[in-house]
Short mmCIF file of C-alpha atoms and ligand atoms in Angstrom, two decimals:
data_model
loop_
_atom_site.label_atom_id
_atom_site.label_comp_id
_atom_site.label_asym_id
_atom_site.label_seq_id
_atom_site.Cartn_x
_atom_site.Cartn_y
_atom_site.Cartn_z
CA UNK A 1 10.50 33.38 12.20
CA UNK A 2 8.82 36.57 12.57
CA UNK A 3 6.96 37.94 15.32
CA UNK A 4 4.20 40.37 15.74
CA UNK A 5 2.00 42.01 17.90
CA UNK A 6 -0.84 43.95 16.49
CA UNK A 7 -3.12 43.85 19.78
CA UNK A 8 -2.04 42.93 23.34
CA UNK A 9 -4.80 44.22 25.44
CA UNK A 10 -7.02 41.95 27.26
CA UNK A 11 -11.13 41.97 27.42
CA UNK A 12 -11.84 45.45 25.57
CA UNK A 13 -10.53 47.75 23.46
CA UNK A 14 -9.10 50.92 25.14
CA UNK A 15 -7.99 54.10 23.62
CA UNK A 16 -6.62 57.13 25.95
CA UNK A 17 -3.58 59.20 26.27
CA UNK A 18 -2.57 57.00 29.13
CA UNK A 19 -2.45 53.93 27.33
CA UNK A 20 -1.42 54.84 23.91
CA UNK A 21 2.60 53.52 24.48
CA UNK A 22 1.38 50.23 24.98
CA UNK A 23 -1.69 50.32 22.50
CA UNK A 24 -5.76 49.17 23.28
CA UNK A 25 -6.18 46.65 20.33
CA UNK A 26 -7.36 43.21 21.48
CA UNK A 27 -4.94 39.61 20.90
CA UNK A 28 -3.67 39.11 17.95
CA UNK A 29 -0.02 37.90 17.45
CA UNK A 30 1.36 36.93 13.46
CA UNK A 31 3.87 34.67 13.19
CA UNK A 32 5.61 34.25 9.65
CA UNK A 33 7.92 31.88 8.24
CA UNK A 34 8.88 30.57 4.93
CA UNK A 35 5.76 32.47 3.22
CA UNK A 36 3.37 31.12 5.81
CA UNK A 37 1.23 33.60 7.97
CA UNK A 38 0.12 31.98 11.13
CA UNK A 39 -2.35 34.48 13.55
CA UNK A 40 -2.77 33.65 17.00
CA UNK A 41 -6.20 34.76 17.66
CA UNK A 42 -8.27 37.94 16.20
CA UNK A 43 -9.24 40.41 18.35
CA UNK A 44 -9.17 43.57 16.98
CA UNK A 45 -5.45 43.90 16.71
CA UNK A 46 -6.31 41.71 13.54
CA UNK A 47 -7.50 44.79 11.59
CA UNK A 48 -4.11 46.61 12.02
CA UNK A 49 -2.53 43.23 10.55
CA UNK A 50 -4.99 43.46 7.33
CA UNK A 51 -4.14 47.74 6.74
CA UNK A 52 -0.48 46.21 6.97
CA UNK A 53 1.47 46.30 3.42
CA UNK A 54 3.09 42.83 3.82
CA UNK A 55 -0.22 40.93 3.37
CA UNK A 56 0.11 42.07 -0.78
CA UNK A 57 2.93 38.63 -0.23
CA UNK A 58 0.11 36.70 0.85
CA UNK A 59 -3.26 34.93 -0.20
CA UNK A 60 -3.97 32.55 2.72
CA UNK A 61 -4.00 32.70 6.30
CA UNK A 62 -4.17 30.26 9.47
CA UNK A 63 -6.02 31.38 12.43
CA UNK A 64 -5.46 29.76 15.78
CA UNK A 65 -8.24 31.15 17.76
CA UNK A 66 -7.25 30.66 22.05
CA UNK A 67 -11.19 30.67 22.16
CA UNK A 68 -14.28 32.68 21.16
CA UNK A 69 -14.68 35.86 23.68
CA UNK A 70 -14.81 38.93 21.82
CA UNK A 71 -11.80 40.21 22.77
CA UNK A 72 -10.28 37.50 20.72
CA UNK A 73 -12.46 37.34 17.35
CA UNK A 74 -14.21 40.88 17.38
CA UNK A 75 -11.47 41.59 14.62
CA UNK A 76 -12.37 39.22 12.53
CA UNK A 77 -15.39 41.48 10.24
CA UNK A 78 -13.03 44.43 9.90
CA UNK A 79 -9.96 42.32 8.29
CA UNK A 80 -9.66 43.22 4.90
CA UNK A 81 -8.92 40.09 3.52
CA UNK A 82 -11.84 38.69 4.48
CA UNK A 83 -13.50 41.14 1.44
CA UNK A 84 -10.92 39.55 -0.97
CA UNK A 85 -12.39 36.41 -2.60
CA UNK A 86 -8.75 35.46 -3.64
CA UNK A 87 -8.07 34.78 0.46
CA UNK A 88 -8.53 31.43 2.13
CA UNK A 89 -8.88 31.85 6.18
CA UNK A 90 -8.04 28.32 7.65
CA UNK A 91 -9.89 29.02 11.08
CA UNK A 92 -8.99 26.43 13.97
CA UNK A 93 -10.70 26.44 17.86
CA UNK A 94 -10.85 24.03 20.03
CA UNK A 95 -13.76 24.82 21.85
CA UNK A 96 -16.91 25.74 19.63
CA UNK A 97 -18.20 21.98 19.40
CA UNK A 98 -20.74 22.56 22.08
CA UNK A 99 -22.03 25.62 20.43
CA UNK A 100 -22.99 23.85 17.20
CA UNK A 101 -19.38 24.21 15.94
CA UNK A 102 -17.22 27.17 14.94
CA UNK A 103 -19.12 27.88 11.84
CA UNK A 104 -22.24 28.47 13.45
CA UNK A 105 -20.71 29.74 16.76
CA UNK A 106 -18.75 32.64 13.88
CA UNK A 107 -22.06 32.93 11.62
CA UNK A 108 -24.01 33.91 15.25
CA UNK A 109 -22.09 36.77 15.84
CA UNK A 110 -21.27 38.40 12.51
CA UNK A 111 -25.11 38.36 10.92
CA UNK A 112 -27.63 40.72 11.82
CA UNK A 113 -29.00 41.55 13.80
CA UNK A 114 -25.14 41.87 15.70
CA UNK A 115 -23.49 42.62 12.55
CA UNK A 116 -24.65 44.65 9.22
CA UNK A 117 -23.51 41.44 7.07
CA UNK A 118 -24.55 37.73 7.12
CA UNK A 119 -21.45 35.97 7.30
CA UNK A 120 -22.00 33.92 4.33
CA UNK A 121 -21.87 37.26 2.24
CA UNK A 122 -18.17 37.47 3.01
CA UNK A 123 -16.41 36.87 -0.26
CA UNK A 124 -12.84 35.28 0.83
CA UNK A 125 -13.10 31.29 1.32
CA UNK A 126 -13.20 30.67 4.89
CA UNK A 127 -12.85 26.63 6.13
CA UNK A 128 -13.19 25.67 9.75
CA UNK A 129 -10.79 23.06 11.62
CA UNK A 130 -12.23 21.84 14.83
CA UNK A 131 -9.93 19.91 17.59
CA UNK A 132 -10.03 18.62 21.63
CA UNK A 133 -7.30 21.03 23.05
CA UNK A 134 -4.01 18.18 24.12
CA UNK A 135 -4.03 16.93 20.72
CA UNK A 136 -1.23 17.84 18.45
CA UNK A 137 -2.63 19.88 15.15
CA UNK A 138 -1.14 19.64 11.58
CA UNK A 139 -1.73 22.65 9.61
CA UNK A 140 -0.47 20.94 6.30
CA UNK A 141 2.63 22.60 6.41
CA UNK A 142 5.37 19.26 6.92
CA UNK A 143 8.38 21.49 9.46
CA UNK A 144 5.77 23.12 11.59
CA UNK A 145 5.06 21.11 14.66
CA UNK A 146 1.75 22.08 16.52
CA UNK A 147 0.87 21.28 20.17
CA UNK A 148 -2.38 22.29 21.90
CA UNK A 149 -2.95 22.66 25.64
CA UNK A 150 -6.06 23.06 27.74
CA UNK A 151 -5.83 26.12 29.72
CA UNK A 152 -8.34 26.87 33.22
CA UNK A 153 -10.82 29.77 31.76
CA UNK A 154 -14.64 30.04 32.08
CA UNK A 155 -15.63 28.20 28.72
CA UNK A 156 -12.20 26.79 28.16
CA UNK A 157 -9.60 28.25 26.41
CA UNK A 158 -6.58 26.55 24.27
CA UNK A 159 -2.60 27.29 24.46
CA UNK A 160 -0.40 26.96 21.03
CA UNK A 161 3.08 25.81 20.52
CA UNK A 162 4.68 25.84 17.67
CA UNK A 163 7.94 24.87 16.40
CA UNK A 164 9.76 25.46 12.79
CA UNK A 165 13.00 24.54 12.13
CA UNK A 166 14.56 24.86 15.82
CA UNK A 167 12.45 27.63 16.97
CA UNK A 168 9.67 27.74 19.41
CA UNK A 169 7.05 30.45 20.20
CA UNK A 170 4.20 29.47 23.10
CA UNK A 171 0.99 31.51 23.33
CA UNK A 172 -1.01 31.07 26.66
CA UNK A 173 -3.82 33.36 26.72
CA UNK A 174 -6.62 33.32 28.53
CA UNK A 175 -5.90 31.02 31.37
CA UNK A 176 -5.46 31.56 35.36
CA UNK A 177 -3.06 29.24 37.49
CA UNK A 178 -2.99 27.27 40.32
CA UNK A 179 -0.53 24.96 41.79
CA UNK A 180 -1.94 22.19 40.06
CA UNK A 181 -1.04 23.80 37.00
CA UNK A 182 1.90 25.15 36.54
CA UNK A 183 4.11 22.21 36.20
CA UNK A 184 1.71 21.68 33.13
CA UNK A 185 2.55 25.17 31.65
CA UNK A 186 6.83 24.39 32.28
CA UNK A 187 6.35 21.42 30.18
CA UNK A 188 4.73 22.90 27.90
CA UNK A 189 7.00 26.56 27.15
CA UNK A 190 10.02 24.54 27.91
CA UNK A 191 12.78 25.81 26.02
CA UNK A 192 10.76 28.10 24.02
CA UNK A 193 12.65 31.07 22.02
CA UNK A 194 9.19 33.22 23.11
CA UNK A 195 6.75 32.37 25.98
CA UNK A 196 3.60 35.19 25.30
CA UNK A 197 1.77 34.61 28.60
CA UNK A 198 -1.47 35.61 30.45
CA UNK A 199 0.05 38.64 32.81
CA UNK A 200 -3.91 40.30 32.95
CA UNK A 201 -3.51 40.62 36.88
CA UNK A 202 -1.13 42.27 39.84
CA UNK A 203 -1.07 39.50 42.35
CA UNK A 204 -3.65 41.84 44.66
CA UNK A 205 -6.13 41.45 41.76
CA UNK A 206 -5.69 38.03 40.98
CA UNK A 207 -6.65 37.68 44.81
CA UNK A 208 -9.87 40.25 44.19
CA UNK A 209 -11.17 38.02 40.96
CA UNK A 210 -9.86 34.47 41.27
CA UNK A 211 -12.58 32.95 39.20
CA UNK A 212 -12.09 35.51 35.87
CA UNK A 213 -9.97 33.18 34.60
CA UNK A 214 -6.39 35.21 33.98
CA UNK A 215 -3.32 34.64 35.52
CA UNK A 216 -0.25 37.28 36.88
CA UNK A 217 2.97 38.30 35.63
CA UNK A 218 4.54 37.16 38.59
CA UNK A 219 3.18 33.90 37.59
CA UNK A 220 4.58 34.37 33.95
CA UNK A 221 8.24 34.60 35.27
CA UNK A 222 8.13 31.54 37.44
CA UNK A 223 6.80 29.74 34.36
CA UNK A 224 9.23 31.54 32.47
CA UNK A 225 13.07 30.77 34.65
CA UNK A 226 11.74 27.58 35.33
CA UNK A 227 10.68 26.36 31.53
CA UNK A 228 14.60 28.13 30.62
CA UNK A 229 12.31 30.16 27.79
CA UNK A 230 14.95 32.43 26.12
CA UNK A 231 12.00 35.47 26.21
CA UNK A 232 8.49 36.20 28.15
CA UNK A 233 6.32 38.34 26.18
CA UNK A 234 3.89 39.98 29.29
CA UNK A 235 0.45 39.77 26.99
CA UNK A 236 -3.38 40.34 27.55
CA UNK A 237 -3.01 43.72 29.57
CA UNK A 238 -5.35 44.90 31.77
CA UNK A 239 -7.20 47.69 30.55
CA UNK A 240 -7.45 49.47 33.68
CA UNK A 241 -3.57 49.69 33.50
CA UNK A 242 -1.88 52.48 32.21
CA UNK A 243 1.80 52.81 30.44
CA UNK A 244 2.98 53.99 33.58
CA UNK A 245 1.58 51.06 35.81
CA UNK A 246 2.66 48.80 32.87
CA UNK A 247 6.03 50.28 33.13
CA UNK A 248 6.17 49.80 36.76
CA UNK A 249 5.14 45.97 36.06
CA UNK A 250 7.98 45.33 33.77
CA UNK A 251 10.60 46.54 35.65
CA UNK A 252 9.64 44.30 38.24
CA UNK A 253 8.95 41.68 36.17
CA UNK A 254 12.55 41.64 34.45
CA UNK A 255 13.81 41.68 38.39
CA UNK A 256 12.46 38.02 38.35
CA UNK A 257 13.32 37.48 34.53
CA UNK A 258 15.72 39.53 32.71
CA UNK A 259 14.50 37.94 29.04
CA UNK A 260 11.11 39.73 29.73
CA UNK A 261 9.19 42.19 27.31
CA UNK A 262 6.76 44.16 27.13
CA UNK A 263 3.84 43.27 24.57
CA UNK A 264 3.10 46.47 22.93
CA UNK A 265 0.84 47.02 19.46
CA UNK A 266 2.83 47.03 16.49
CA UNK A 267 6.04 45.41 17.87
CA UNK A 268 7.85 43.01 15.72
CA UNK A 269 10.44 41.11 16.75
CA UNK A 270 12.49 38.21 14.47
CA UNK A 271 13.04 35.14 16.65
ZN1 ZN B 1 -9.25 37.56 26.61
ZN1 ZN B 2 -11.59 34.95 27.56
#
């Protein structure tokens, strides 16, 4: 199982010479195995994915969206493949239904007048999967086991894991915590080869905005010693952080959990 990360900033897209080490593209993680491509969500880390010479092995794609805030579709129009009318984009989201569905909710913000092309002009076959985040999800694929959690974010957002022969990678983006829920998240990461978490805030500015709707990376070590994850990829930066400051938060970070990473743009890593 392979492991990307083409965007791990949170909210916007950032470019300066502070935070070019860890990159300003939006969420977007690829996970491949046996010829699959799996995408957790599409900010605009998706469009470094598309100018990326492995997709030529490729002609379909699954696309777990967390939920539907820019920072986690506004990649979606600027993927190449979506120009290719040999693609299929399988599109899932858990939370579109009260928006008149993720077709419509997708349609609404890539037609004019917010975007130059009405999304029906887009030539690659798109179809759209629609589930109640708890429920497990088959993706048609027989070895690839698919939970879904409910995470606490304004509008509701939707945690992944996934398991393929033995291994385990959990995404948990855009959620904060309480103490309510964090046994919740333990069960869910347990054992996982690769916990990406939520690690937007410093604990001071999780106190300053406790209603935004991200969590710490304080809180993603607890959740990742006591779920035994074998790795905790620190995800959804802040944008006001720089490489220093996100330097600064790793080091203490891997003080609590020694199997922690950094999340940077472009990092692959085979699990
Ligand atoms: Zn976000
Ligand atoms: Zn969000």
């Amino acid at each position: 199982m392979k492991v990307t990360f083409w965007g791990t900033r949170g909210s916007y897209p950032i470019a300066s010479p502070q935070t070019i080490k860890v990159g300003g593209r939006t969420s977007c993680v690829s996970v491949e195995f046996d010829q699959q491509l799996i995408i957790f969500d599409a900010g605009t880390g998706l469009i470094s994915l598309g100018e990326d010479s492995r997709l030529q092995y490729y002609t379909q794609a699954t696309i777990l969206l967390s939920h539907l805030h820019h920072d986690h579709i506004m990649g979606i129009p600027f993927f190449k493949p979506i120009f290719l009318k040999e693609w299929t984009l399988n599109f899932y989201s858990g939370h579109a239904a009260p928006f008149g569905g993720l077709e419509k909710a997708l349609q609404t913000c890539f037609s004019p007048p917010y975007f130059p092309v009405p999304w029906e002009d887009f030539p690659a076959t798109r179809h759209y999967h629609e589930f109640e985040p708890g429920r497990p999800l088959s993706i048609g694929s027989t070895d690839v086991m698919l939970e879904t959690m409910a995470l606490d974010h304004p509008g509701g957002a939707c945690g992944y894991r996934l398991s393929q022969q033995g291994h385990t990678i959990v995404y948990l983006t855009d959620t904060k915590h309480s103490n309510l829920l964090r046994p919740e998240f333990i069960r869910f990461s347990q054992g996982a080869d690769m916990l990406i978490y939520d690690s937007t805030f410093t604990d001071t500015e999780f106190d300053q905005h406790p209603d935004w709707g991200h969590s710490t990376w304080k809180e993603a070590t607890a959740v990742a010693k006591a779920a035994k994850v074998k790795s905790l990829a620190l995800f959804h930066h802040n944008p006001d952080h720089s490489d220093e400051e996100m330097q600064d938060i790793l080091t203490q970070a891997q003080a609590e959990f020694a199997g922690t990473i950094l999340g940077t743009d472009g990092l692959g890593i085979n699990l």
